[in-house]
Amino acid sequence: MRILGLDPGLRNTGWGIIDAVDNRLRHVADGVIRPDASAALSERLVQLHDAIMAVIAEYGPDEAAVEETFVNMNPASTLKLGQARGVVMLVPAKAGLPVGEYAATLVKQSVVGTGRAAKEQVGMMVKTLLPGCLAATPDAADALAVAICHAHHRGTQQRLARAVAR
């Protein structure tokens, strides 16, 4: 199972691809999409769309997972982030991929063991869980953490479904 993890943002959208086979995880690729900050909002959303489409075309994920947006003090920033998140969710869904959504605290808890972990802790654990992964930026590490969270929770959901079916 190849999973695309996405950490949405209008300035930086992190992405990460992992392969999950049984309980084994393998790093495939990661990066950051940086739309042109001087462009109009609509153009930045198009750039985000096109870049995610390119990642999907290159790596062929089976499923995607997106970190949920939190509400911050600035309503305008929250709305813009919501628009970016909409594009980040739309692109894999339009490509036919199931899209999971996870709260930031659940992602941190799944990867680090506590929902209040610092970004540095998340990055360190991602590199530990995915040997050979460099995750050069915190955004890419966060996206890989979302993919890891999805792999763990997806596996649990499958086991529960099999148990209920018996």
PDB file of C-alpha atoms in Angstrom:
ATOM      1  CA  MET A   1       0.000   0.000   0.000  1.00  0.00           C
ATOM      2  CA  ARG A   2       1.489   3.312  -1.072  1.00  0.00           C
ATOM      3  CA  ILE A   3       0.309   6.298   0.986  1.00  0.00           C
ATOM      4  CA  LEU A   4       0.567  10.003   0.213  1.00  0.00           C
ATOM      5  CA  GLY A   5       0.663  12.172   3.329  1.00  0.00           C
ATOM      6  CA  LEU A   6      -0.120  15.868   2.988  1.00  0.00           C
ATOM      7  CA  ASP A   7       0.392  18.743   5.431  1.00  0.00           C
ATOM      8  CA  PRO A   8      -1.573  21.611   3.858  1.00  0.00           C
ATOM      9  CA  GLY A   9      -0.458  25.192   3.805  1.00  0.00           C
ATOM     10  CA  LEU A  10      -0.685  28.110   1.432  1.00  0.00           C
ATOM     11  CA  ARG A  11       2.988  29.017   1.775  1.00  0.00           C
ATOM     12  CA  ASN A  12       4.379  25.500   2.251  1.00  0.00           C
ATOM     13  CA  THR A  13       2.524  22.254   1.691  1.00  0.00           C
ATOM     14  CA  GLY A  14       4.518  19.254   2.814  1.00  0.00           C
ATOM     15  CA  TRP A  15       4.102  15.920   1.062  1.00  0.00           C
ATOM     16  CA  GLY A  16       5.487  12.484   1.773  1.00  0.00           C
ATOM     17  CA  ILE A  17       5.136   9.060   0.212  1.00  0.00           C
ATOM     18  CA  ILE A  18       5.558   5.828   2.166  1.00  0.00           C
ATOM     19  CA  ASP A  19       4.988   2.179   1.405  1.00  0.00           C
ATOM     20  CA  ALA A  20       3.192   0.234   4.139  1.00  0.00           C
ATOM     21  CA  VAL A  21       3.307  -3.560   4.013  1.00  0.00           C
ATOM     22  CA  ASP A  22       1.911  -5.286   7.087  1.00  0.00           C
ATOM     23  CA  ASN A  23       3.693  -3.534   9.973  1.00  0.00           C
ATOM     24  CA  ARG A  24       6.654  -2.424   7.880  1.00  0.00           C
ATOM     25  CA  LEU A  25       6.994   1.142   6.637  1.00  0.00           C
ATOM     26  CA  ARG A  26       9.380   2.336   3.932  1.00  0.00           C
ATOM     27  CA  HIS A  27      10.181   5.897   2.904  1.00  0.00           C
ATOM     28  CA  VAL A  28       9.716   6.542  -0.808  1.00  0.00           C
ATOM     29  CA  ALA A  29       9.936  10.318  -1.252  1.00  0.00           C
ATOM     30  CA  ASP A  30       9.058  13.655   0.324  1.00  0.00           C
ATOM     31  CA  GLY A  31       9.140  17.334  -0.430  1.00  0.00           C
ATOM     32  CA  VAL A  32       7.515  20.713  -0.075  1.00  0.00           C
ATOM     33  CA  ILE A  33       5.317  22.619  -2.499  1.00  0.00           C
ATOM     34  CA  ARG A  34       5.938  26.363  -2.323  1.00  0.00           C
ATOM     35  CA  PRO A  35       3.456  28.378  -4.380  1.00  0.00           C
ATOM     36  CA  ASP A  36       4.607  31.823  -5.532  1.00  0.00           C
ATOM     37  CA  ALA A  37       3.850  34.131  -2.582  1.00  0.00           C
ATOM     38  CA  SER A  38       3.600  37.139  -4.907  1.00  0.00           C
ATOM     39  CA  ALA A  39       0.875  35.518  -7.036  1.00  0.00           C
ATOM     40  CA  ALA A  40      -2.840  36.008  -6.505  1.00  0.00           C
ATOM     41  CA  LEU A  41      -4.542  33.543  -4.176  1.00  0.00           C
ATOM     42  CA  SER A  42      -6.322  31.839  -7.060  1.00  0.00           C
ATOM     43  CA  GLU A  43      -3.030  31.296  -8.909  1.00  0.00           C
ATOM     44  CA  ARG A  44      -1.333  29.922  -5.778  1.00  0.00           C
ATOM     45  CA  LEU A  45      -4.190  27.414  -5.414  1.00  0.00           C
ATOM     46  CA  VAL A  46      -3.697  26.380  -9.059  1.00  0.00           C
ATOM     47  CA  GLN A  47       0.036  25.925  -8.410  1.00  0.00           C
ATOM     48  CA  LEU A  48      -0.782  23.788  -5.378  1.00  0.00           C
ATOM     49  CA  HIS A  49      -3.209  21.708  -7.439  1.00  0.00           C
ATOM     50  CA  ASP A  50      -0.744  21.161 -10.268  1.00  0.00           C
ATOM     51  CA  ALA A  51       2.122  20.219  -7.955  1.00  0.00           C
ATOM     52  CA  ILE A  52       0.048  17.633  -6.053  1.00  0.00           C
ATOM     53  CA  MET A  53      -1.157  16.185  -9.359  1.00  0.00           C
ATOM     54  CA  ALA A  54       2.481  15.831 -10.422  1.00  0.00           C
ATOM     55  CA  VAL A  55       3.364  13.999  -7.180  1.00  0.00           C
ATOM     56  CA  ILE A  56       0.428  11.616  -7.667  1.00  0.00           C
ATOM     57  CA  ALA A  57       1.378  11.018 -11.313  1.00  0.00           C
ATOM     58  CA  GLU A  58       5.020  10.327 -10.427  1.00  0.00           C
ATOM     59  CA  TYR A  59       4.566   8.086  -7.381  1.00  0.00           C
ATOM     60  CA  GLY A  60       1.147   6.460  -7.912  1.00  0.00           C
ATOM     61  CA  PRO A  61      -0.147   6.338  -4.332  1.00  0.00           C
ATOM     62  CA  ASP A  62      -3.089   4.071  -3.443  1.00  0.00           C
ATOM     63  CA  GLU A  63      -4.465   6.300  -0.690  1.00  0.00           C
ATOM     64  CA  ALA A  64      -3.921   9.768   0.741  1.00  0.00           C
ATOM     65  CA  ALA A  65      -4.075  11.294   4.200  1.00  0.00           C
ATOM     66  CA  VAL A  66      -4.388  14.962   5.127  1.00  0.00           C
ATOM     67  CA  GLU A  67      -3.834  16.749   8.400  1.00  0.00           C
ATOM     68  CA  GLU A  68      -6.932  18.575   9.638  1.00  0.00           C
ATOM     69  CA  THR A  69      -6.821  22.345   9.886  1.00  0.00           C
ATOM     70  CA  PHE A  70      -6.822  23.968  13.281  1.00  0.00           C
ATOM     71  CA  VAL A  71      -8.428  27.346  13.886  1.00  0.00           C
ATOM     72  CA  ASN A  72      -5.983  30.070  14.874  1.00  0.00           C
ATOM     73  CA  MET A  73      -6.467  33.609  16.135  1.00  0.00           C
ATOM     74  CA  ASN A  74      -6.495  35.231  12.693  1.00  0.00           C
ATOM     75  CA  PRO A  75      -9.769  34.440  10.872  1.00  0.00           C
ATOM     76  CA  ALA A  76      -8.397  35.565   7.480  1.00  0.00           C
ATOM     77  CA  SER A  77      -5.420  33.190   7.794  1.00  0.00           C
ATOM     78  CA  THR A  78      -7.722  30.358   8.840  1.00  0.00           C
ATOM     79  CA  LEU A  79      -9.925  30.922   5.777  1.00  0.00           C
ATOM     80  CA  LYS A  80      -6.934  30.944   3.415  1.00  0.00           C
ATOM     81  CA  LEU A  81      -5.568  27.783   5.006  1.00  0.00           C
ATOM     82  CA  GLY A  82      -9.001  26.209   4.586  1.00  0.00           C
ATOM     83  CA  GLN A  83      -8.927  27.022   0.881  1.00  0.00           C
ATOM     84  CA  ALA A  84      -5.507  25.409   0.526  1.00  0.00           C
ATOM     85  CA  ARG A  85      -6.723  22.387   2.474  1.00  0.00           C
ATOM     86  CA  GLY A  86      -9.705  22.116   0.133  1.00  0.00           C
ATOM     87  CA  VAL A  87      -7.370  21.848  -2.851  1.00  0.00           C
ATOM     88  CA  VAL A  88      -5.131  19.387  -0.990  1.00  0.00           C
ATOM     89  CA  MET A  89      -8.144  17.144  -0.315  1.00  0.00           C
ATOM     90  CA  LEU A  90      -9.733  17.594  -3.742  1.00  0.00           C
ATOM     91  CA  VAL A  91      -6.755  16.585  -5.863  1.00  0.00           C
ATOM     92  CA  PRO A  92      -6.269  13.035  -4.509  1.00  0.00           C
ATOM     93  CA  ALA A  93     -10.043  12.510  -4.277  1.00  0.00           C
ATOM     94  CA  LYS A  94     -10.433  13.577  -7.921  1.00  0.00           C
ATOM     95  CA  ALA A  95      -7.624  11.138  -8.790  1.00  0.00           C
ATOM     96  CA  GLY A  96      -9.729   8.347  -7.262  1.00  0.00           C
ATOM     97  CA  LEU A  97      -7.774   7.956  -4.029  1.00  0.00           C
ATOM     98  CA  PRO A  98      -9.497   7.455  -0.681  1.00  0.00           C
ATOM     99  CA  VAL A  99      -8.545  10.398   1.553  1.00  0.00           C
ATOM    100  CA  GLY A 100      -8.194  10.066   5.326  1.00  0.00           C
ATOM    101  CA  GLU A 101      -8.220  13.054   7.655  1.00  0.00           C
ATOM    102  CA  TYR A 102      -6.375  13.215  10.964  1.00  0.00           C
ATOM    103  CA  ALA A 103      -6.162  15.825  13.700  1.00  0.00           C
ATOM    104  CA  ALA A 104      -2.652  17.132  14.381  1.00  0.00           C
ATOM    105  CA  THR A 105      -2.801  15.781  17.940  1.00  0.00           C
ATOM    106  CA  LEU A 106      -3.652  12.274  16.685  1.00  0.00           C
ATOM    107  CA  VAL A 107      -0.808  12.402  14.157  1.00  0.00           C
ATOM    108  CA  LYS A 108       1.650  13.413  16.887  1.00  0.00           C
ATOM    109  CA  GLN A 109       0.310  10.790  19.273  1.00  0.00           C
ATOM    110  CA  SER A 110       0.569   8.083  16.612  1.00  0.00           C
ATOM    111  CA  VAL A 111       4.157   8.956  15.730  1.00  0.00           C
ATOM    112  CA  VAL A 112       5.676  10.314  18.952  1.00  0.00           C
ATOM    113  CA  GLY A 113       3.364   8.964  21.656  1.00  0.00           C
ATOM    114  CA  THR A 114       2.028  12.310  22.829  1.00  0.00           C
ATOM    115  CA  GLY A 115      -0.367  14.720  21.136  1.00  0.00           C
ATOM    116  CA  ARG A 116       1.587  17.745  22.293  1.00  0.00           C
ATOM    117  CA  ALA A 117       4.924  16.813  20.739  1.00  0.00           C
ATOM    118  CA  ALA A 118       7.115  19.550  19.285  1.00  0.00           C
ATOM    119  CA  LYS A 119       7.881  19.663  15.554  1.00  0.00           C
ATOM    120  CA  GLU A 120      11.463  18.600  16.306  1.00  0.00           C
ATOM    121  CA  GLN A 121      10.231  15.479  18.094  1.00  0.00           C
ATOM    122  CA  VAL A 122       7.972  14.601  15.158  1.00  0.00           C
ATOM    123  CA  GLY A 123      10.872  15.023  12.726  1.00  0.00           C
ATOM    124  CA  MET A 124      13.166  12.858  14.849  1.00  0.00           C
ATOM    125  CA  MET A 125      10.598  10.055  15.161  1.00  0.00           C
ATOM    126  CA  VAL A 126       9.805  10.149  11.438  1.00  0.00           C
ATOM    127  CA  LYS A 127      13.503   9.644  10.705  1.00  0.00           C
ATOM    128  CA  THR A 128      13.603   6.807  13.256  1.00  0.00           C
ATOM    129  CA  LEU A 129      10.518   5.058  11.856  1.00  0.00           C
ATOM    130  CA  LEU A 130      11.633   5.533   8.236  1.00  0.00           C
ATOM    131  CA  PRO A 131      15.359   4.637   8.070  1.00  0.00           C
ATOM    132  CA  GLY A 132      17.164   6.493   5.319  1.00  0.00           C
ATOM    133  CA  CYS A 133      14.611   9.301   5.291  1.00  0.00           C
ATOM    134  CA  LEU A 134      16.128  12.775   5.423  1.00  0.00           C
ATOM    135  CA  ALA A 135      12.873  14.783   5.649  1.00  0.00           C
ATOM    136  CA  ALA A 136      14.805  17.971   5.026  1.00  0.00           C
ATOM    137  CA  THR A 137      12.014  20.313   6.159  1.00  0.00           C
ATOM    138  CA  PRO A 138       9.530  20.248   9.052  1.00  0.00           C
ATOM    139  CA  ASP A 139       6.665  20.408   6.525  1.00  0.00           C
ATOM    140  CA  ALA A 140       7.880  17.263   4.759  1.00  0.00           C
ATOM    141  CA  ALA A 141       8.379  15.519   8.120  1.00  0.00           C
ATOM    142  CA  ASP A 142       4.838  16.461   9.146  1.00  0.00           C
ATOM    143  CA  ALA A 143       3.465  15.069   5.878  1.00  0.00           C
ATOM    144  CA  LEU A 144       5.347  11.804   6.418  1.00  0.00           C
ATOM    145  CA  ALA A 145       3.952  11.707   9.965  1.00  0.00           C
ATOM    146  CA  VAL A 146       0.424  12.021   8.529  1.00  0.00           C
ATOM    147  CA  ALA A 147       1.157   9.100   6.186  1.00  0.00           C
ATOM    148  CA  ILE A 148       2.516   7.017   9.092  1.00  0.00           C
ATOM    149  CA  CYS A 149      -0.569   7.837  11.171  1.00  0.00           C
ATOM    150  CA  HIS A 150      -2.790   6.731   8.288  1.00  0.00           C
ATOM    151  CA  ALA A 151      -0.849   3.488   7.880  1.00  0.00           C
ATOM    152  CA  HIS A 152      -1.286   2.673  11.572  1.00  0.00           C
ATOM    153  CA  HIS A 153      -4.955   3.599  11.772  1.00  0.00           C
ATOM    154  CA  ARG A 154      -5.801   2.038   8.427  1.00  0.00           C
ATOM    155  CA  GLY A 155      -4.336  -1.260   9.589  1.00  0.00           C
ATOM    156  CA  THR A 156      -6.329  -1.147  12.811  1.00  0.00           C
ATOM    157  CA  GLN A 157      -9.534  -0.392  10.916  1.00  0.00           C
ATOM    158  CA  GLN A 158      -8.903  -3.346   8.584  1.00  0.00           C
ATOM    159  CA  ARG A 159      -8.282  -5.732  11.480  1.00  0.00           C
ATOM    160  CA  LEU A 160     -11.483  -4.575  13.196  1.00  0.00           C
ATOM    161  CA  ALA A 161     -13.482  -5.012   9.997  1.00  0.00           C
ATOM    162  CA  ARG A 162     -12.130  -8.558   9.557  1.00  0.00           C
ATOM    163  CA  ALA A 163     -12.971  -9.391  13.192  1.00  0.00           C
ATOM    164  CA  VAL A 164     -16.521  -8.066  12.840  1.00  0.00           C
ATOM    165  CA  ALA A 165     -17.013  -9.984   9.582  1.00  0.00           C
ATOM    166  CA  ARG A 166     -16.266 -13.305  11.293  1.00  0.00           C
TER     167      ARG A 166
END
